[in-house]
């Protein structure tokens, strides 16, 4: 075996050096991960609670010198932001609820039959091939014709977010439905329940943990989504495009406060939902 | 049970699938028609115009360079972190949370942050100057350095996904293989080369295909860091045509080239994944 010859051929000294080098590499990578995650976050939080002068100073201040709640007060005082916050929550809850229902239907059909599985995976991977921009521009035109473009309620955006979240919901729920033993459904069938009744009162309650996880994941997907929101809500913005405008037009303080605010639900959910999220991330492989 | 439940399953497939088709696929088809429609007649007019635009060719080339660069960085760092986190029986919780955190943060927040770090008078340049080095134009439009910045920032956000996919692959390798390799006298490098790498190949291919398809659609990173035309890619080129120049047909032509690119590479990649890594991509 090549491995054996290779390993045995190494002198003890070389082996020790290799191990030391690997140990060093491990420390460097760990340190890199911690720095890449925490230092930028610290700076963002710092910018959100210090006067803009400290951020614009050259060189910029690394530590807060004066603390101020002004930026958070600003973003809550400005009507544009309050509207965006409510809109983001509304779009998120509405699209996540609809996507979870549709995703549950698809996942159930995928878990209960080979043809359903094939069509389901084809739909899920097929829609993934469409670039956002090729959909968003003509969709904007179509929504304008239906009078749904850039509505204050952001109904058009909610419909899109629902459609792009269905694969996430379906892949999160698929394993849960597949894990339900067929004997349980058969027992309900022998008791005279219809297939729809079995789905509603046997399968759905048994999968409720996964359903909650799917809903939360779809909500986060919508909360974070930037491209469609930018193109479809040009004036009645949700939070991500609003943050984009604040950033590009140089409102450092409010932009940082808004960024901190946007981060909170996502970070809580990802850390709390770690294992579930991991499963669905592995299945979709997308951001 | 069969007839009625088969009907229910058919409805359960049809309703979500048709919703996705109606909202995502039909508009794309409408856009395709629009891009060929010149004053009511079928024509390649908008495509010919676009092929004459130097910006289009820059966008097309960048749309290949940036995803490849980003994939290289995210797989190198992702594999390294996956190995670090699975190497010990007891994982470091701090490193684990830190490694996943960039993915938990909304993309637009990551990009906002990156802008503040990389802008001319930002923190990165401040650190360079403090270390008696020169400040650099990290995100100046058209600079090659801006492409590096885009690649690194794009990889920063998605490396955790790659890492998680590779950890899942690493966890399926039976420990007995490492014990056998150690008995045969294999050092850590030989064990990686002859045990880890061959066993991990399906997971790597699966992750590469899924990430590659996503990487080709790069949009926000470029837009937020450099503006629509600073380091143009096909998405931002189309966005600029639509949003700044009010030219929807030209924009659709550009976005159709991107859709074609993603479809060709995506179908090729999915076929490769089906052959070599069916389990990882759920295509079994």
XYZ file of C-alpha atoms in Angstrom:
571
model
C 0.000 0.000 0.000
C 1.337 3.409 -1.000
C 0.323 5.008 2.271
C 2.229 2.511 4.357
C 5.432 2.820 2.361
C 5.147 6.572 2.466
C 4.541 6.768 6.203
C 7.117 4.189 7.236
C 9.717 5.865 5.028
C 9.465 9.086 7.033
C 12.008 9.567 9.757
C 10.720 10.262 13.251
C 12.067 13.800 12.983
C 10.187 14.553 9.778
C 7.024 13.166 11.333
C 7.413 15.395 14.348
C 8.029 18.417 12.128
C 4.935 17.622 10.045
C 2.814 17.399 13.166
C 4.138 20.711 14.471
C 3.424 22.361 11.129
C -0.096 20.941 11.100
C -0.679 22.123 14.642
C 0.461 25.621 13.625
C -1.836 25.562 10.578
C -4.720 24.536 12.842
C -4.088 27.481 15.170
C -3.772 29.932 12.293
C -7.026 28.778 10.683
C -8.903 28.887 14.007
C -7.589 32.372 14.714
C -8.510 33.452 11.181
C -12.077 32.185 11.608
C -12.482 33.998 14.911
C -11.004 37.249 13.581
C -13.050 37.115 10.364
C -16.246 36.654 12.363
C -15.780 38.862 15.389
C -13.631 41.879 14.482
C -15.917 43.183 11.698
C -18.965 42.624 13.882
C -17.359 44.536 16.717
C -16.599 47.444 14.368
C -20.172 47.476 13.071
C -21.637 47.560 16.569
C -19.112 50.256 17.513
C -20.161 52.401 14.539
C -23.806 52.042 15.493
C -23.284 53.508 18.991
C -20.638 56.202 18.373
C -20.989 59.617 16.646
C -20.342 59.583 12.880
C -17.349 61.866 13.415
C -15.475 58.970 15.013
C -16.105 56.777 11.982
C -15.166 59.454 9.473
C -12.024 60.435 11.353
C -8.692 59.511 9.807
C -7.408 57.220 11.013
C -10.802 55.846 12.128
C -11.164 55.213 15.850
C -10.848 51.560 16.839
C -12.493 52.028 20.239
C -15.651 53.977 21.086
C -14.777 57.330 22.669
C -18.300 58.705 23.093
C -21.392 56.562 23.220
C -24.670 57.737 21.699
C -28.075 56.172 21.128
C -28.728 58.759 18.375
C -28.514 56.365 15.414
C -31.026 53.936 16.869
C -33.290 56.864 17.741
C -32.961 58.114 14.154
C -33.915 54.846 12.532
C -36.981 54.476 14.720
C -37.988 58.115 14.252
C -37.804 58.013 10.447
C -41.065 56.813 8.928
C -39.238 55.191 6.020
C -37.524 52.812 8.372
C -40.581 51.951 10.424
C -42.407 51.195 7.171
C -39.540 49.007 5.958
C -39.387 47.100 9.235
C -43.123 46.373 9.220
C -42.971 45.469 5.524
C -40.037 43.100 6.032
C -41.827 41.343 8.877
C -45.077 41.152 6.897
C -43.427 39.798 3.761
C -41.404 37.356 5.847
C -44.338 35.968 7.829
C -46.705 35.839 4.852
C -44.269 34.265 2.418
C -42.957 31.815 5.027
C -46.475 30.660 5.937
C -47.434 30.107 2.288
C -44.110 28.466 1.431
C -44.356 26.128 4.421
C -47.832 24.985 3.335
C -46.754 24.459 -0.284
C -43.459 22.906 0.805
C -45.281 20.496 3.126
C -47.484 19.350 0.240
C -44.495 18.815 -2.031
C -42.413 17.117 0.652
C -45.279 14.747 1.505
C -45.715 13.714 -2.137
C -41.932 13.302 -2.430
C -41.757 11.134 0.676
C -44.658 8.878 -0.332
C -43.894 7.913 -3.941
C -40.915 7.464 -6.272
C -42.514 9.489 -9.071
C -43.290 12.285 -6.607
C -39.689 12.218 -5.457
C -38.416 12.513 -9.021
C -40.712 15.389 -9.995
C -40.130 17.119 -6.676
C -36.342 17.052 -6.959
C -36.576 18.160 -10.603
C -38.722 21.165 -9.625
C -36.447 21.994 -6.715
C -33.190 21.815 -8.681
C -34.680 23.243 -11.885
C -35.831 26.505 -10.309
C -32.390 26.823 -8.721
C -30.856 27.240 -12.189
C -32.743 30.482 -12.845
C -30.686 33.589 -12.128
C -32.541 36.188 -10.053
C -32.030 38.912 -12.634
C -33.606 36.911 -15.516
C -36.735 36.452 -13.419
C -36.928 39.779 -11.607
C -36.983 42.142 -14.603
C -39.810 40.466 -16.583
C -41.611 39.723 -13.315
C -41.462 43.413 -12.485
C -43.091 44.164 -15.831
C -45.757 41.486 -15.259
C -46.462 42.693 -11.711
C -46.800 46.247 -13.030
C -49.489 45.038 -15.442
C -51.303 43.328 -12.541
C -50.922 46.503 -10.458
C -48.848 44.597 -7.894
C -45.494 46.262 -8.570
C -43.868 48.247 -5.729
C -47.051 48.189 -3.616
C -46.803 49.536 -0.051
C -47.975 46.095 1.110
C -45.134 44.472 -0.915
C -47.553 41.736 -1.968
C -45.645 41.127 -5.207
C -42.410 40.564 -3.299
C -44.188 38.235 -0.847
C -45.380 36.071 -3.760
C -41.822 35.829 -5.131
C -40.332 35.046 -1.729
C -42.918 32.318 -1.285
C -41.948 30.741 -4.623
C -38.203 30.806 -3.929
C -38.714 29.442 -0.401
C -40.773 26.386 -1.431
C -37.634 24.258 -2.165
C -36.157 25.179 1.241
C -39.381 24.225 3.014
C -39.793 21.027 0.999
C -36.231 19.833 1.618
C -36.512 20.619 5.343
C -39.774 18.673 5.654
C -38.934 15.772 3.340
C -36.911 13.831 5.915
C -39.586 14.340 8.587
C -42.347 12.875 6.406
C -40.098 10.078 5.153
C -39.404 9.086 8.783
C -43.107 8.445 9.566
C -43.732 4.681 9.485
C -46.272 3.539 6.826
C -47.986 1.362 9.485
C -49.247 4.480 11.253
C -50.941 5.744 8.081
C -52.330 2.261 7.388
C -53.889 2.123 10.845
C -55.625 5.451 10.210
C -56.776 4.161 6.808
C -58.287 1.049 8.396
C -60.140 3.352 10.795
C -61.774 4.917 7.729
C -59.828 8.172 7.414
C -59.461 9.705 3.938
C -55.939 10.380 2.555
C -56.343 14.135 3.119
C -57.576 13.504 6.659
C -54.574 11.218 7.294
C -52.205 13.932 6.057
C -53.841 16.611 8.178
C -54.331 14.746 11.422
C -51.596 12.102 11.377
C -48.609 13.344 9.348
C -48.745 17.080 10.024
C -48.867 16.784 13.842
C -46.039 14.236 13.798
C -43.874 16.607 11.713
C -44.636 19.746 13.738
C -41.030 20.290 14.825
C -39.847 20.233 11.233
C -42.751 22.471 10.200
C -41.698 25.092 12.731
C -38.101 24.844 11.513
C -39.214 25.192 7.873
C -41.261 28.277 8.708
C -38.356 29.932 10.516
C -35.909 29.129 7.709
C -38.276 30.546 5.083
C -38.736 33.664 7.188
C -34.979 34.185 7.405
C -34.657 33.582 3.652
C -37.130 36.398 3.028
C -35.661 38.654 5.751
C -32.191 38.383 4.126
C -33.238 38.471 0.463
C -31.764 41.446 -1.368
C -31.958 41.057 -5.183
C -35.713 40.680 -5.755
C -36.426 43.209 -3.007
C -34.154 45.759 -4.700
C -35.786 45.300 -8.111
C -39.428 44.876 -7.120
C -39.782 47.395 -4.256
C -38.027 50.444 -5.628
C -39.721 53.008 -3.393
C -41.704 51.001 -0.823
C -38.556 49.260 0.368
C -37.990 46.389 2.731
C -34.990 46.406 5.084
C -32.246 44.955 2.803
C -32.638 47.493 -0.045
C -33.082 50.283 2.523
C -29.780 49.327 4.131
C -28.204 49.307 0.654
C -29.353 52.896 0.062
C -28.248 54.066 3.492
C -24.824 52.518 2.900
C -24.265 53.854 -0.612
C -25.413 57.353 0.328
C -23.024 57.565 3.235
C -25.342 57.530 6.263
C -22.834 55.550 8.293
C -24.489 55.841 11.690
C -28.069 54.917 10.759
C -26.802 52.288 8.291
C -24.744 50.613 11.026
C -27.659 50.729 13.482
C -29.948 49.227 10.824
C -27.395 46.517 10.034
C -27.138 45.596 13.723
C -30.929 45.451 13.951
C -31.203 43.209 10.867
C -28.580 40.833 12.146
C -30.287 40.023 15.443
C -33.029 37.588 14.340
C -30.796 35.817 11.842
C -27.966 35.243 14.304
C -30.286 34.045 17.092
C -32.007 31.627 14.752
C -28.852 30.232 13.222
C -27.238 29.574 16.570
C -30.439 28.192 18.145
C -31.449 26.149 15.107
C -27.912 24.959 14.293
C -28.530 21.256 13.642
C -31.782 21.686 11.652
C -30.294 24.454 9.607
C -27.301 22.310 8.889
C -29.532 19.629 7.327
C -31.332 22.048 5.067
C -28.165 23.932 4.120
C -26.588 20.664 3.070
C -29.598 19.874 0.933
C -29.782 23.235 -0.851
C -26.167 24.366 -0.684
C -27.255 27.947 -1.228
C -27.084 31.054 0.844
C -56.242 3.514 -0.264
C -54.359 3.662 -3.548
C -56.626 5.555 -5.936
C -57.580 8.324 -3.527
C -54.116 8.759 -2.079
C -52.562 8.806 -5.548
C -54.927 11.624 -6.479
C -53.959 13.524 -3.313
C -50.254 13.094 -4.088
C -50.792 14.342 -7.652
C -52.507 17.481 -6.323
C -49.760 17.906 -3.726
C -47.100 17.859 -6.459
C -49.062 19.992 -8.917
C -49.978 22.954 -6.690
C -46.474 23.874 -5.417
C -44.780 23.028 -8.717
C -47.226 25.135 -10.726
C -46.800 28.003 -8.268
C -43.037 27.947 -8.758
C -43.444 27.690 -12.533
C -45.947 30.565 -12.637
C -43.875 32.906 -10.466
C -40.343 32.023 -11.592
C -40.334 30.182 -14.932
C -43.109 31.970 -16.850
C -41.603 35.443 -16.329
C -38.225 34.119 -17.474
C -39.863 32.777 -20.660
C -41.635 36.116 -21.129
C -38.257 37.817 -20.748
C -36.741 35.500 -23.340
C -39.457 36.494 -25.829
C -38.970 40.156 -24.996
C -35.248 39.942 -25.738
C -35.955 38.671 -29.282
C -38.725 41.166 -29.976
C -37.619 44.201 -31.976
C -40.518 46.521 -32.946
C -42.882 43.543 -33.015
C -40.695 41.300 -35.190
C -38.465 38.426 -34.111
C -34.907 39.645 -34.318
C -31.431 39.258 -32.884
C -31.128 43.036 -32.775
C -30.577 43.395 -29.015
C -28.070 40.574 -28.936
C -26.091 42.054 -31.858
C -26.059 45.437 -30.119
C -24.889 43.831 -26.904
C -22.075 41.878 -28.567
C -20.738 45.228 -29.793
C -20.603 46.593 -26.236
C -17.171 46.187 -24.618
C -18.805 46.329 -21.176
C -20.751 43.148 -21.998
C -17.572 41.204 -22.754
C -15.956 42.457 -19.553
C -19.063 41.359 -17.646
C -19.005 37.924 -19.285
C -15.315 37.351 -18.507
C -15.702 38.623 -14.933
C -18.704 36.324 -14.570
C -16.325 33.391 -15.063
C -13.260 34.690 -13.195
C -15.048 35.824 -10.021
C -16.989 32.577 -9.398
C -13.890 30.446 -10.033
C -11.816 32.605 -7.695
C -14.513 32.532 -5.050
C -14.867 28.738 -5.305
C -11.104 28.264 -4.899
C -10.987 30.438 -1.773
C -14.139 29.025 -0.176
C -13.107 25.399 -0.785
C -9.528 25.890 0.439
C -10.618 27.659 3.634
C -13.788 25.547 4.011
C -11.813 22.296 3.804
C -9.221 23.614 6.236
C -11.872 24.630 8.779
C -13.749 21.347 8.311
C -10.558 19.430 9.081
C -9.797 21.638 12.101
C -13.284 21.148 13.506
C -13.364 17.369 13.013
C -9.738 16.676 13.977
C -10.248 16.505 17.728
C -12.710 14.405 19.670
C -13.738 17.571 21.515
C -14.645 20.420 19.184
C -13.881 23.996 20.054
C -17.324 25.574 20.404
C -15.886 29.074 19.947
C -14.234 28.229 16.632
C -17.372 26.409 15.511
C -19.690 29.356 16.197
C -17.184 31.821 14.725
C -16.859 29.679 11.600
C -20.638 29.549 11.043
C -21.347 33.165 12.002
C -20.597 34.867 8.638
C -23.276 32.695 7.074
C -25.814 33.606 9.777
C -25.433 37.308 9.076
C -27.698 38.618 6.286
C -25.803 39.011 3.037
C -26.492 42.730 2.799
C -25.122 43.270 6.323
C -21.918 41.390 5.417
C -21.584 43.582 2.332
C -22.238 46.806 4.253
C -19.553 45.756 6.682
C -17.149 44.874 3.886
C -17.664 48.324 2.408
C -16.744 50.025 5.671
C -13.692 47.789 6.015
C -12.429 48.282 2.457
C -13.383 51.864 1.575
C -10.405 54.211 0.938
C -10.504 55.556 4.499
C -11.706 52.322 6.007
C -10.376 50.062 8.717
C -8.196 47.863 6.492
C -6.304 50.841 5.130
C -6.083 52.303 8.636
C -4.449 49.077 9.804
C -2.048 49.139 6.840
C -1.026 52.721 7.528
C -0.619 51.976 11.233
C 1.761 49.183 10.194
C 3.719 51.702 8.050
C 2.448 50.239 4.772
C 0.659 51.930 1.875
C -3.112 52.302 1.773
C -4.569 50.397 -1.183
C -7.566 51.071 -3.496
C -9.453 47.927 -2.396
C -12.740 48.651 -4.105
C -11.882 51.276 -6.725
C -13.834 50.566 -9.899
C -11.909 48.727 -12.621
C -8.871 47.944 -10.468
C -7.724 44.332 -10.462
C -7.527 44.655 -6.696
C -11.290 45.233 -6.621
C -11.748 41.798 -8.206
C -9.674 40.250 -5.429
C -11.784 42.093 -2.857
C -15.014 40.866 -4.453
C -13.724 37.282 -4.474
C -12.636 37.384 -0.826
C -15.849 39.047 0.392
C -18.027 36.637 -1.602
C -16.094 33.687 -0.177
C -16.276 35.154 3.342
C -20.058 34.866 3.387
C -20.387 31.358 1.907
C -17.328 29.488 3.214
C -19.389 28.248 6.225
C -21.777 26.455 3.841
C -18.877 24.676 2.149
C -17.414 23.871 5.549
C -20.699 22.350 6.775
C -21.066 20.257 3.619
C -17.505 18.955 3.935
C -17.932 18.248 7.671
C -20.963 16.117 6.782
C -18.758 14.256 4.298
C -15.900 13.848 6.793
C -18.252 12.425 9.421
C -19.183 9.518 7.126
C -15.564 8.256 6.960
C -15.283 5.202 9.259
C -12.628 5.762 11.995
C -11.367 2.201 11.390
C -9.814 3.401 8.142
C -7.633 5.855 10.061
C -6.729 3.202 12.621
C -5.699 0.846 9.820
C -3.664 3.582 8.149
C -1.944 4.401 11.458
C -1.107 0.709 11.977
C 0.447 0.728 8.518
C 2.636 3.614 9.678
C 0.883 6.405 7.774
C 1.587 9.900 9.104
C -1.048 12.643 9.094
C -0.225 13.713 5.519
C -0.363 10.177 4.141
C -3.628 9.548 6.006
C -5.106 12.684 4.445
C -3.832 11.803 0.979
C -4.852 8.131 0.969
C -7.885 8.010 3.296
C -9.530 11.434 3.703
C -9.256 12.746 0.177
C -10.578 9.689 -1.721
C -13.399 9.197 0.788
C -14.312 12.897 0.668
C -14.315 13.240 -3.125
C -18.090 12.651 -3.551
C -18.873 15.317 -0.929
C -16.457 17.728 -2.615
C -18.017 17.174 -6.041
C -21.537 17.564 -4.677
C -20.634 20.773 -2.848
C -18.736 22.102 -5.852
C -21.734 21.702 -8.151
C -24.230 23.305 -5.765
C -21.874 26.146 -4.877
C -20.777 26.632 -8.484
C -24.342 27.185 -9.690
C -24.884 29.721 -6.931
C -21.526 31.441 -7.506
C -22.306 32.117 -11.186
C -25.279 34.235 -10.127
C -23.052 36.682 -8.237
C -24.832 40.032 -7.974
C -25.044 41.768 -4.592
C -21.356 41.507 -3.699
C -20.347 43.322 -6.873
C -23.174 45.864 -6.722
C -22.591 46.907 -3.120
C -18.790 46.949 -3.210
C -18.088 48.510 -6.592
C -21.408 49.666 -8.098
C -23.089 48.205 -11.180
C -20.213 48.960 -13.532
C -17.124 48.948 -11.302
C -16.426 45.247 -11.763
C -19.333 44.348 -14.053
C -20.777 40.839 -14.064
C -23.741 39.802 -16.207
C -26.295 40.377 -13.406
C -25.102 43.878 -12.583
C -24.676 44.707 -16.278
C -28.323 43.747 -16.852
C -29.364 45.591 -13.691
C -27.607 48.746 -14.884
C -29.298 48.549 -18.281
C -32.692 48.143 -16.649
C -32.477 50.408 -13.642
C -30.156 53.227 -14.793
C -30.665 53.213 -18.577
C -34.335 52.106 -18.680
C -33.610 49.532 -21.398
C -35.591 46.400 -20.415
C -35.038 44.515 -23.697
C -31.281 45.024 -23.638
C -31.291 44.019 -19.980
C -33.232 40.846 -20.782
C -30.794 39.911 -23.551
C -27.897 40.171 -21.079
C -29.705 38.229 -18.387
C -30.584 35.497 -20.902
C -26.890 35.000 -21.658
C -26.398 34.525 -17.902
C -29.337 32.092 -17.722
C -27.806 30.143 -20.621
C -24.424 30.060 -18.894
C -25.916 28.852 -15.586
C -28.077 26.257 -17.360
C -25.217 24.773 -19.391
C -22.784 24.650 -16.474
C -25.563 23.630 -14.072
C -26.875 20.736 -16.160
C -23.328 19.542 -16.838
C -22.503 19.786 -13.147
C -25.700 18.087 -11.992
C -25.037 15.239 -14.435
C -21.506 14.902 -13.051
C -22.864 14.967 -9.499
C -25.501 12.347 -10.334
C -22.715 10.090 -11.550
C -20.120 10.626 -8.815
C -21.982 12.012 -5.834
C -25.665 11.028 -5.979
C -26.228 11.026 -2.221
C -24.734 14.445 -1.497
C -26.978 16.326 -3.902
C -30.189 14.448 -3.189
C -30.238 13.195 -6.770
C -30.114 9.488 -6.011
